[in-house]
Short mmCIF file of C-alpha atoms and ligand atoms in Angstrom, two decimals:
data_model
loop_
_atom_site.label_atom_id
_atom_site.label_comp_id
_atom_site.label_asym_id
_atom_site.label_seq_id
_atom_site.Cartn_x
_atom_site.Cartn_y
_atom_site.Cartn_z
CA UNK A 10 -66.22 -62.07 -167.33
CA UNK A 11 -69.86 -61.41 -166.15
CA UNK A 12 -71.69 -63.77 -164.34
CA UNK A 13 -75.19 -64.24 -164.69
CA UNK A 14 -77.68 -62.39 -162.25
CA UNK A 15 -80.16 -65.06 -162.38
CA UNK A 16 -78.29 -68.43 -162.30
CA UNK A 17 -75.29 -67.27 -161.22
CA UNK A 18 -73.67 -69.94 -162.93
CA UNK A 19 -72.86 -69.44 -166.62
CA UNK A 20 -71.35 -66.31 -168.19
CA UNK A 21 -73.66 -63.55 -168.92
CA UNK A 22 -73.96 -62.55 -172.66
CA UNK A 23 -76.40 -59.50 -172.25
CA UNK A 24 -76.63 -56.67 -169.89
CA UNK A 25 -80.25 -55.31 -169.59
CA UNK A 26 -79.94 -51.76 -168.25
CA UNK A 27 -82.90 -51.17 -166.85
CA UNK A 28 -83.56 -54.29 -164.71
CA UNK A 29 -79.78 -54.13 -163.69
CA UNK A 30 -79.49 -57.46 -164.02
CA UNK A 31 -77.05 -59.44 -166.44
CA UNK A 32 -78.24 -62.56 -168.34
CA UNK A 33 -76.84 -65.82 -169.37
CA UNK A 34 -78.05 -67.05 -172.93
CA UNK A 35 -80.87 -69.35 -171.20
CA UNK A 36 -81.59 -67.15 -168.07
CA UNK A 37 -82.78 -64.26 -170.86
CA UNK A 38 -84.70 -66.57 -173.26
CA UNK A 39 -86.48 -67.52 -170.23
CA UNK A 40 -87.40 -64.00 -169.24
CA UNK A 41 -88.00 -62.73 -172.56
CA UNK A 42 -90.39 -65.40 -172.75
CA UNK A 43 -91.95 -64.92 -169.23
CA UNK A 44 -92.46 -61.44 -170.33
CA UNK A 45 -94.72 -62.25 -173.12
CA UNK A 46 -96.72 -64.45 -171.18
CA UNK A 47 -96.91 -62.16 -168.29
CA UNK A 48 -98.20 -59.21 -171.11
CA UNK A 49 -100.71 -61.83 -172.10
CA UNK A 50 -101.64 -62.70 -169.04
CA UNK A 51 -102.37 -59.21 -167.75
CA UNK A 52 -104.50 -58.04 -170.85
CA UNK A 53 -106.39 -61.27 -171.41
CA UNK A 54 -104.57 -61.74 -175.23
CA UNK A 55 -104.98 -65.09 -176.61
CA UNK A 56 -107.57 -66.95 -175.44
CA UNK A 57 -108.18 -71.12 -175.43
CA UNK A 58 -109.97 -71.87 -178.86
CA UNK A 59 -108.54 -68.35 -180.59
CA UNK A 60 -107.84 -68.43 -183.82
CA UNK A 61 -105.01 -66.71 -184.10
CA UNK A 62 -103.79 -64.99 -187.14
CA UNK A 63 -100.06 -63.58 -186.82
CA UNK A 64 -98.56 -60.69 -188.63
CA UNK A 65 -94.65 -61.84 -190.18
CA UNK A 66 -92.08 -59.60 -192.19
CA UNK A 67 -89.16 -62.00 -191.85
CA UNK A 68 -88.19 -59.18 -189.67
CA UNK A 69 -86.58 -59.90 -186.09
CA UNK A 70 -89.50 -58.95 -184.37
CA UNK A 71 -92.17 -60.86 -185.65
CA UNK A 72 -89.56 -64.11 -185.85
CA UNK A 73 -89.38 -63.31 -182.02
CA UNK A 74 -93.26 -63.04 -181.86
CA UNK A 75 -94.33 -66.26 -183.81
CA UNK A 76 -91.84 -68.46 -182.31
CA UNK A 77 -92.96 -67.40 -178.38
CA UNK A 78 -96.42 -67.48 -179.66
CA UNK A 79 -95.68 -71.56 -180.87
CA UNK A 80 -94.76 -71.58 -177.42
CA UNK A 81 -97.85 -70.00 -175.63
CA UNK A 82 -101.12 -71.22 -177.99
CA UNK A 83 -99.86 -74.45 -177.36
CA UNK A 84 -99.87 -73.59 -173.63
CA UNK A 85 -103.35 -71.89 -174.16
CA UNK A 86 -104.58 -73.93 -176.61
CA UNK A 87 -105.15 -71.67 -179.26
CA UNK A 88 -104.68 -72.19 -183.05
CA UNK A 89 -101.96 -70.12 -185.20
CA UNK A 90 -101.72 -68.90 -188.34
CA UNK A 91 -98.62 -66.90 -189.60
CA UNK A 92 -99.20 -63.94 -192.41
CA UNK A 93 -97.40 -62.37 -194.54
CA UNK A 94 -98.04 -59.12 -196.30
CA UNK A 95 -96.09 -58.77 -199.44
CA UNK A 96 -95.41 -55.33 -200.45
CA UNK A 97 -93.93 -55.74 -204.00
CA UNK A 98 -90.78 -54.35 -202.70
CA UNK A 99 -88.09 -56.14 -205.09
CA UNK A 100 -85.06 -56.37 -203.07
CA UNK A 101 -86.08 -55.96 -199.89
CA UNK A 102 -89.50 -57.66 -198.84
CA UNK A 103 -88.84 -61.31 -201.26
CA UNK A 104 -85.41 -61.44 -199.26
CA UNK A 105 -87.38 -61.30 -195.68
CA UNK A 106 -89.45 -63.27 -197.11
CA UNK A 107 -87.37 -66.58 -197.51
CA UNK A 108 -86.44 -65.91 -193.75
CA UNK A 109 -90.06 -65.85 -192.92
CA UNK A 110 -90.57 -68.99 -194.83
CA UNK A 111 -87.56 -70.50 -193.74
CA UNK A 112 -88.71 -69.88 -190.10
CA UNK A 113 -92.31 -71.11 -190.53
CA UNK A 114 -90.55 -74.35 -192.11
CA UNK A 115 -88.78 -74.74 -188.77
CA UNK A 116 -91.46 -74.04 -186.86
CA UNK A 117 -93.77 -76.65 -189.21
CA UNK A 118 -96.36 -74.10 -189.96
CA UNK A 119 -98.04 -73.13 -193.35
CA UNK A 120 -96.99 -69.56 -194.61
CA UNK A 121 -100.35 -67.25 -195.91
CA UNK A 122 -99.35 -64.93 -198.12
CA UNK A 123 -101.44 -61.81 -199.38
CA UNK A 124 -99.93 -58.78 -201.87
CA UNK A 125 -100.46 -55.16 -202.59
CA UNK A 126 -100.72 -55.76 -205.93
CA UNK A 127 -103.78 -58.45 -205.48
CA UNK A 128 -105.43 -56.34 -202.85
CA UNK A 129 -104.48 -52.66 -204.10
CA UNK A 130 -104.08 -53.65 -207.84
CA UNK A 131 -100.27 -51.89 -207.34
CA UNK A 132 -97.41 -52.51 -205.46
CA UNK A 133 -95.14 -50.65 -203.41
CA UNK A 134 -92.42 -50.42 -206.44
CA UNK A 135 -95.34 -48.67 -208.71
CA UNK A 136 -96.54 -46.88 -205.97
CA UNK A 137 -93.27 -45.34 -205.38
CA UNK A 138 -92.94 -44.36 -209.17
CA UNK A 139 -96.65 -42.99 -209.21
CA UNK A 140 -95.91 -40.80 -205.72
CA UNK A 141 -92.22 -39.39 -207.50
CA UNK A 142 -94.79 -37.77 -209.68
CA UNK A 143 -96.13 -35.63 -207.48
CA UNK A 144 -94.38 -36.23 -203.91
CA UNK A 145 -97.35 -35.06 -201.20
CA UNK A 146 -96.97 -38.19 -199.31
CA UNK A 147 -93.80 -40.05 -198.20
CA UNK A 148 -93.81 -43.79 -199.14
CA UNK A 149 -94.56 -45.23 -195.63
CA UNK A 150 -97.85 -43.14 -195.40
CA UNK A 151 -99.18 -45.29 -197.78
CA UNK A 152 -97.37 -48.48 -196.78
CA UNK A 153 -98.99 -48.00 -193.73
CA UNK A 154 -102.05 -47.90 -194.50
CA UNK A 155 -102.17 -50.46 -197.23
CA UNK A 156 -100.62 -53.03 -194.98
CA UNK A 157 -102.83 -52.31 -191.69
CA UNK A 158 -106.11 -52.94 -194.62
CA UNK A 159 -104.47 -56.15 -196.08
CA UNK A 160 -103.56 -57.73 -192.54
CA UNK A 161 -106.66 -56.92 -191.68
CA UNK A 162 -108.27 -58.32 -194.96
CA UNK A 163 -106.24 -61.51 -194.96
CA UNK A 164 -106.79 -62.57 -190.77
CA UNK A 165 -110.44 -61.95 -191.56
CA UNK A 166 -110.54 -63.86 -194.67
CA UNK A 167 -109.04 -66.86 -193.02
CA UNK A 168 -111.86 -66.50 -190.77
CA UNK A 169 -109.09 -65.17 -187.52
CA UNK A 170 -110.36 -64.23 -184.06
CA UNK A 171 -107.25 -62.21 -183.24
CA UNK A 172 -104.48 -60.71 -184.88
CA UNK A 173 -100.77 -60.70 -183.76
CA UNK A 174 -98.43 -58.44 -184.45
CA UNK A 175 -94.76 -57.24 -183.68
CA UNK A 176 -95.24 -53.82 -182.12
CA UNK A 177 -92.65 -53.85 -179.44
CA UNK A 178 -91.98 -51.37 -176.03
CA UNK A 179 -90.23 -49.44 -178.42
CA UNK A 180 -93.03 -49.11 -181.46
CA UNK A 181 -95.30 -48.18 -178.68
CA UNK A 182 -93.25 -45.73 -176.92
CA UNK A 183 -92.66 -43.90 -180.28
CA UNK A 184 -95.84 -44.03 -181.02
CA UNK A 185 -97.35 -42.61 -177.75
CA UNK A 186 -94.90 -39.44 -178.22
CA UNK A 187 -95.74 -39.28 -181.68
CA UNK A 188 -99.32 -38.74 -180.91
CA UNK A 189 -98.51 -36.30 -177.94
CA UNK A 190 -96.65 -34.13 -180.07
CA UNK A 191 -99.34 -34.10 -182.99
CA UNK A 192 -101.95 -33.34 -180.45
CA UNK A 193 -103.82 -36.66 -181.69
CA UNK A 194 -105.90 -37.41 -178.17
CA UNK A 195 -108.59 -39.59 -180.69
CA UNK A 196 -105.95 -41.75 -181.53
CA UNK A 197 -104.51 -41.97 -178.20
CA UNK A 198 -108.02 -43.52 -176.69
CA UNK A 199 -107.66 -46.58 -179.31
CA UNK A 200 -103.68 -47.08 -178.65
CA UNK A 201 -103.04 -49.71 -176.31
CA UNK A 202 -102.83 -53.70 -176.25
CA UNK A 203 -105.30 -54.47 -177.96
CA UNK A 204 -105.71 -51.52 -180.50
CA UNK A 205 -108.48 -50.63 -183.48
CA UNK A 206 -112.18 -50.50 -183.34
CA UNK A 207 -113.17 -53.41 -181.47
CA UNK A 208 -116.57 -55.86 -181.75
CA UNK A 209 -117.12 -54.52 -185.27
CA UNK A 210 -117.88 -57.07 -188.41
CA UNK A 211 -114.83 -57.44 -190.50
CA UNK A 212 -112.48 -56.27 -187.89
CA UNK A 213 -110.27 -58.45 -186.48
CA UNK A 214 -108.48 -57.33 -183.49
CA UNK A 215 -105.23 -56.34 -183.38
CA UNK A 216 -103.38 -57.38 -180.14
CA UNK A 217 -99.69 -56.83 -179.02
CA UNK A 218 -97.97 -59.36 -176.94
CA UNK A 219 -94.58 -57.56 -177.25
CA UNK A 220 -95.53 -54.84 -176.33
CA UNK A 221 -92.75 -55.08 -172.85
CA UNK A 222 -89.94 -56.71 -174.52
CA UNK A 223 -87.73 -53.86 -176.51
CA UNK A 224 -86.16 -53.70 -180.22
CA UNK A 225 -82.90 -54.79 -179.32
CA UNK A 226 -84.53 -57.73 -176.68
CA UNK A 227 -86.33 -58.79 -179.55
CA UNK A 228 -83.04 -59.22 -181.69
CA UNK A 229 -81.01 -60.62 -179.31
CA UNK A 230 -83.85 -63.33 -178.30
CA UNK A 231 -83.93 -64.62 -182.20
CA UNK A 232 -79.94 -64.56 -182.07
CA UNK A 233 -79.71 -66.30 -178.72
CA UNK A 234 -82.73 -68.48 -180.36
CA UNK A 235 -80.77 -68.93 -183.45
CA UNK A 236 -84.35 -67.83 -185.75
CA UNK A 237 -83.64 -67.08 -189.28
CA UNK A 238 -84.75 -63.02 -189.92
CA UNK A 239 -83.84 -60.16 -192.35
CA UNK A 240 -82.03 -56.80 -191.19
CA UNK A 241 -81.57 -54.29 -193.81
CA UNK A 242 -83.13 -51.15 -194.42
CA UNK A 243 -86.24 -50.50 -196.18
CA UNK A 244 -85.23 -48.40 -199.79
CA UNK A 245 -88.32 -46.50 -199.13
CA UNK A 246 -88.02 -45.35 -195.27
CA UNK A 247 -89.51 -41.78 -195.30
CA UNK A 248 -91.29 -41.73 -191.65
CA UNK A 249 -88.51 -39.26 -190.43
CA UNK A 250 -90.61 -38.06 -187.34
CA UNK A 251 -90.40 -41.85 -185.93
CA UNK A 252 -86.68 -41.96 -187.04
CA UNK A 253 -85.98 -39.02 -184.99
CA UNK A 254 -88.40 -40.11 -182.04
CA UNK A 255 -86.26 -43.37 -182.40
CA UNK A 256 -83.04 -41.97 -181.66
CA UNK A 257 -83.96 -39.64 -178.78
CA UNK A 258 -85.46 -42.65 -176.97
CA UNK A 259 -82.48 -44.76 -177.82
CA UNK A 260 -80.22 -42.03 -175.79
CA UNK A 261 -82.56 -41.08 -173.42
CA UNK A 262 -83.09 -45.18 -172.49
CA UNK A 263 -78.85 -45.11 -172.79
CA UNK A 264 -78.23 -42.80 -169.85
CA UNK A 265 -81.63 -43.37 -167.84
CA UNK A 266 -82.70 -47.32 -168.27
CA UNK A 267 -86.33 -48.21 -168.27
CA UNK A 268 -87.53 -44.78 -169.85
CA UNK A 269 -89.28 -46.34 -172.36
CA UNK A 270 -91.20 -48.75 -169.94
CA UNK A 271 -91.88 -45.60 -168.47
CA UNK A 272 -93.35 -44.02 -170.83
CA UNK A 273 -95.97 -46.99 -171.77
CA UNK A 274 -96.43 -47.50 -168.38
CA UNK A 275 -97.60 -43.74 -167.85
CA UNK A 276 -99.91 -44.10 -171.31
CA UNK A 277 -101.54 -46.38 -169.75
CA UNK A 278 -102.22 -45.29 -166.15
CA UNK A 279 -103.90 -41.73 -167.69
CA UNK A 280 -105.63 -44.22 -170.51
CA UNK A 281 -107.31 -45.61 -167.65
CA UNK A 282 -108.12 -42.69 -165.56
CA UNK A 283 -109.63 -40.88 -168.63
CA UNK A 284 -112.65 -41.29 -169.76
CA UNK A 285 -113.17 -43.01 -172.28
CA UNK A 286 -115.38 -41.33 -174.99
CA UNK A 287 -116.00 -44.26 -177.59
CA UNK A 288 -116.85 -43.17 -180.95
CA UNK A 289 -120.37 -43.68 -180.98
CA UNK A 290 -121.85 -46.69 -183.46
CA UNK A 291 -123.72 -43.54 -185.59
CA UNK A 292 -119.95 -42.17 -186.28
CA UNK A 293 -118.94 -45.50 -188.05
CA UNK A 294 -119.85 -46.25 -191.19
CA UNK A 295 -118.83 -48.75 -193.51
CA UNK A 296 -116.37 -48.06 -196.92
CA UNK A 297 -118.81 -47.91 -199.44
CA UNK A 298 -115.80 -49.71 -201.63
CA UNK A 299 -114.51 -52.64 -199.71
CA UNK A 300 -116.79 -52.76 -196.81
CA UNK A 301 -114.43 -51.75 -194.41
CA UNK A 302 -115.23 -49.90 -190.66
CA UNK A 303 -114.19 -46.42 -191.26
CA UNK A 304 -115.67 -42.84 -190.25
CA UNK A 305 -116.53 -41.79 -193.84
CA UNK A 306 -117.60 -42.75 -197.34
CA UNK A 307 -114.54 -44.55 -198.05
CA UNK A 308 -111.48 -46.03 -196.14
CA UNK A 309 -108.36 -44.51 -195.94
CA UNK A 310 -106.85 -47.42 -198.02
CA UNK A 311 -109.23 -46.95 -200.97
CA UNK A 312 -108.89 -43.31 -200.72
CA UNK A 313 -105.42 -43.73 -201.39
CA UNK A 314 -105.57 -46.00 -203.73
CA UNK A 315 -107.81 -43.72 -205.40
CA UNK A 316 -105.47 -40.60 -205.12
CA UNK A 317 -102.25 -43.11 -206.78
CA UNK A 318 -104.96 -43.78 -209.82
CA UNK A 319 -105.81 -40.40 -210.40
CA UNK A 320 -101.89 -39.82 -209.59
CA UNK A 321 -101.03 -38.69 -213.80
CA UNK A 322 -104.13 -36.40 -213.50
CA UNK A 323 -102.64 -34.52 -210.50
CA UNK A 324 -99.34 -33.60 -212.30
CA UNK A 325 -100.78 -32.24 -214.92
CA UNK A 326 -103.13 -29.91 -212.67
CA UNK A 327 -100.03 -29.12 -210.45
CA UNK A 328 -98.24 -27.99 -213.79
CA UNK A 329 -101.34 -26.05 -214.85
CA UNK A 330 -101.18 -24.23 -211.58
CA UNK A 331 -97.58 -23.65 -211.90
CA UNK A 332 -98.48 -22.03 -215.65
CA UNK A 333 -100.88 -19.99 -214.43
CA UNK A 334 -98.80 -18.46 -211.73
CA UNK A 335 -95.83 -17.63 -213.91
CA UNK A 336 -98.19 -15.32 -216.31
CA UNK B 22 -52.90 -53.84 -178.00
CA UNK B 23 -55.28 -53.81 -181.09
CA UNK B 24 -58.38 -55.63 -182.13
CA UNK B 25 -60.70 -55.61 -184.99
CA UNK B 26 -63.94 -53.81 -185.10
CA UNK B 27 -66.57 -54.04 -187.75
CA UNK B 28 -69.74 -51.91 -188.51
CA UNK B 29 -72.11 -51.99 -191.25
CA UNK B 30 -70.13 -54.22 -193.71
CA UNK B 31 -67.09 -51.66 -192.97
CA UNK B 32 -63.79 -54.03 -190.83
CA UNK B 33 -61.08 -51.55 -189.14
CA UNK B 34 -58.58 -51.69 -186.95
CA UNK B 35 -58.78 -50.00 -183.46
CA UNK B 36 -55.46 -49.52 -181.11
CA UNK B 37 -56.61 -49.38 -177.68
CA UNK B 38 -55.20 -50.05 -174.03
CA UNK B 39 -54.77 -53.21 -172.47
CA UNK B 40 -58.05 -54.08 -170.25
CA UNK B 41 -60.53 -52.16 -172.52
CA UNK B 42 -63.93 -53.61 -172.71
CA UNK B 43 -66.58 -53.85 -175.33
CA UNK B 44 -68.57 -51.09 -174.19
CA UNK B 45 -65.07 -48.98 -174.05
CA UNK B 46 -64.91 -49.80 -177.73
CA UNK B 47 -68.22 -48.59 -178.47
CA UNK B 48 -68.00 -45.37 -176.11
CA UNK B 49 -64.66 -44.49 -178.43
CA UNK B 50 -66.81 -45.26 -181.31
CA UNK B 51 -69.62 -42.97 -180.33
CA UNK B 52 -72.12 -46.27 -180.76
CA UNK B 53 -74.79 -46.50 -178.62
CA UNK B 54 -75.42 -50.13 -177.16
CA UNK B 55 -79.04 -49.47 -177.25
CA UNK B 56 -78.88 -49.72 -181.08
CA UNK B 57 -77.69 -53.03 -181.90
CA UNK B 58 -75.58 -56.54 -180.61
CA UNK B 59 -71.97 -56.31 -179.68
CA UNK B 60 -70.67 -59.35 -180.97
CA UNK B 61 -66.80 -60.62 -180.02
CA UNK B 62 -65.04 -63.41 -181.98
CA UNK B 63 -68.91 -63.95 -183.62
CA UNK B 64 -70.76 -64.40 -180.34
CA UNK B 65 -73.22 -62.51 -178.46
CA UNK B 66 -71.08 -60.86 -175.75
CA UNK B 67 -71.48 -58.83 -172.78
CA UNK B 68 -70.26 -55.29 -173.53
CA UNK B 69 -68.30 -55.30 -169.83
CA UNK B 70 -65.37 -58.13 -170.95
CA UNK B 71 -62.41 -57.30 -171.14
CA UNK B 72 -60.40 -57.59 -175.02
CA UNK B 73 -57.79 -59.45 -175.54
CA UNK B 74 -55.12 -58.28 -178.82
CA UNK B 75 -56.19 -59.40 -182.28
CA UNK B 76 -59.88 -59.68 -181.01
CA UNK B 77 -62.70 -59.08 -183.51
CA UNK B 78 -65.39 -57.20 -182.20
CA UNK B 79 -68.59 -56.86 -184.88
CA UNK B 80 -71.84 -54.51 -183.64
CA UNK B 81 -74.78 -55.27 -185.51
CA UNK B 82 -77.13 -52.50 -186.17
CA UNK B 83 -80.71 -53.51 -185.55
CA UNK B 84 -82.47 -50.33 -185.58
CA UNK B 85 -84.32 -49.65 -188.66
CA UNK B 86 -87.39 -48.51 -190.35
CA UNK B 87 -90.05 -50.70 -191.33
S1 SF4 C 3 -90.29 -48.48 -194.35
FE1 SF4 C 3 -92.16 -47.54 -195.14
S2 SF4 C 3 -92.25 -48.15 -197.29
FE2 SF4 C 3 -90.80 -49.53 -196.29
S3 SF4 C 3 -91.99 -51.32 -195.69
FE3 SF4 C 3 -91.98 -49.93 -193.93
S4 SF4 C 3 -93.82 -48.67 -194.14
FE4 SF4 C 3 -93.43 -49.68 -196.13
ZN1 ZN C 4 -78.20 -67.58 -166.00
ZN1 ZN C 5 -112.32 -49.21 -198.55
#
């Protein structure tokens, strides 16, 4: 038997490697909970009077992140409103769904839902079917997309300050390599806490309060916490490069603890020392569909949409192509 | 001595030497702790205690897309 680090009392039931420190069940709800305030604290997240809308999957991490943020608007005085983004994935999303439900009856809160289908006119199952057709994009790249607009859409409809949502140490770490290694320094500048354009009209802001608590903290927090959540793979998972990013963090984190800090950590100090160069207010325009902020004519969520419609066309050109080639 | 392990749905059993630990387990395994919970006899456990024989050991796979 371990004994805990902090207390040194009770047994310890998880070993965080990179603090070297071993944690009784109420000794790490208490830090993993410290550590969220502590993120919020040090980024000025959630302010008295937000209105705070909050991003749920019936995934572990966002069960971790609404149930610490219950914890903290009532400490800041701010008003919450759980989300959830329904992605007409039969199978998969309706069964985190009843978690997400089940936790938002626990936690006495009223459950907002918005779908694909509604927002996009076709859901993730059709979309899937309409991309087999001509496979150019994996599924997540317009999953993506569609769910960042229809967060977006829904916090802003319900008239939200803020938005909440799950990105964790590991997210960002993948995400900061990702954008190393596709040379993607515009994309870098808007990465951080708080991410998106900022102070523009029908943007709400996108904020990260576990953004220093890992993956598996995140799981072992709503275990510990006893939260209802889903775990099961998507059916449609095609983001391979973050798969892959995934692993080599997971081993290089294995054999030297706290890399992944490390990594955010480092974002952030160069974030800082560069200069910003903040896409000027010409630059952004508004989709001349759905109003969105965006750089062009159209958003990329109506230019996908777009592509998925004009989906049947494309085969038949790509077939055309494929005709004229063999003569 | 021998104790149960599970993964993924998938129960076997595992012969190993008196005074192996979780994290022994999961090294023999090839299972990196960073990837899921190590759960003994259904509870969260810390991967350094010791197994007794006829333990069940589950590890719970957290890491996935979406
Ligand atoms: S894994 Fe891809 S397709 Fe599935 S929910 Fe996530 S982004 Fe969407
Ligand atoms: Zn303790
Ligand atoms: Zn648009």
């Amino acid at each position: 038997m371990v004994t805990c680090t902090k207390c040194k009392k009770r047994n310890a039931v998880v070993d965080l490697g990179y603090t070297g420190s071993d944690l009784c069940s109420p000794c790490f709800i208490a830090y993993f909970e410290h550590r969220v305030f502590k993120t919020n604290r040090e980024f000025k997240l959630i302010q008295h009077g937000d209105k705070l809308g909050v991003g749920v999957s019936g995934g572990k991490d966002s069960a971790a992140l609404l149930f610490v943020l219950t914890k903290l608007t009532k400490h800041v005085g701010a008003q919450l409103i759980p989300i959830l983004i329904d992605e007409g994935i039969a199978g998969y999303r309706d069964k985190a769904a009843e978690k997400a439900q089940a936790l938002c009856d626990k936690l006495g809160l009223r459950l907002h839902r918005l779908s694909y289908k509604k927002v996009f006119g076709i859901s993730m199952d059709e979309t899937v079917k309409k991309r087999d057709k001509v496979k150019w994009r994996g599924a997540c790249s317009y999953c993506g997309v569609f769910r960042k607009h229809a967060l977006n859409k829904a916090a802003f409809d319900l008239g939200c300050d803020k938005l909440a949502i799950g990105h964790n140490a590991d997210d960002m770490a993948q995400t900061i390599l990702m954008n190393f290694l596709k040379s993607e320094p515009a994309r870098f500048m808007r990465f951080g806490a708080f991410s998106g354009i900022t102070e523009r009209d029908k943007f709400v802001m996108r904020i990260k309060p576990l953004m220093y608590v890992t993956e598996r903290e995140c799981a072992i927090y709503c275990t510990l916490r006893d939260l209802p959540f889903h775990l099961q793979e998507c059916p449609y998972s095609s983001d391979s490069f973050r798969g892959e990013l995934k692993d080599f963090l997971n081993s290089v984190e294995e054999k030297h603890p706290g890399s992944k800090f490390n990594i955010i950590k480092s974002f952030l100090s160069l974030k800082e020392l560069m200069v910003a160069t903040p896409v000027s207010e010409k630059e952004l325009k508004h989709c001349a569909k759905c109003g969105t902020p965006c750089s062009g004519e159209n958003c990329k969520a109506c230019l996908l949409t777009e592509e998925l419609k004009n989906a049947d066309g494309r085969v038949a050109e790509t077939k055309q192509i494929t005709k004229n080639k063999k003569k | 001595m021998k104790v149960i392990f599970s993964l993924d749905g998938k129960t076997k059993e595992v012969e190993t030497k008196t005074g192996a630990t979780l994290a022994d387990i999961l090294k023999a395994e090839k299972i990196n702790l960073q990837t899921g919970l190590i759960k003994l006899n259904g509870k969260l456990t810390h991967p350094s205690t010791e197994l007794k024989d006829g333990d069940t050991l589950e590890f719970v796979n957290i890491i996935y897309g979406g």
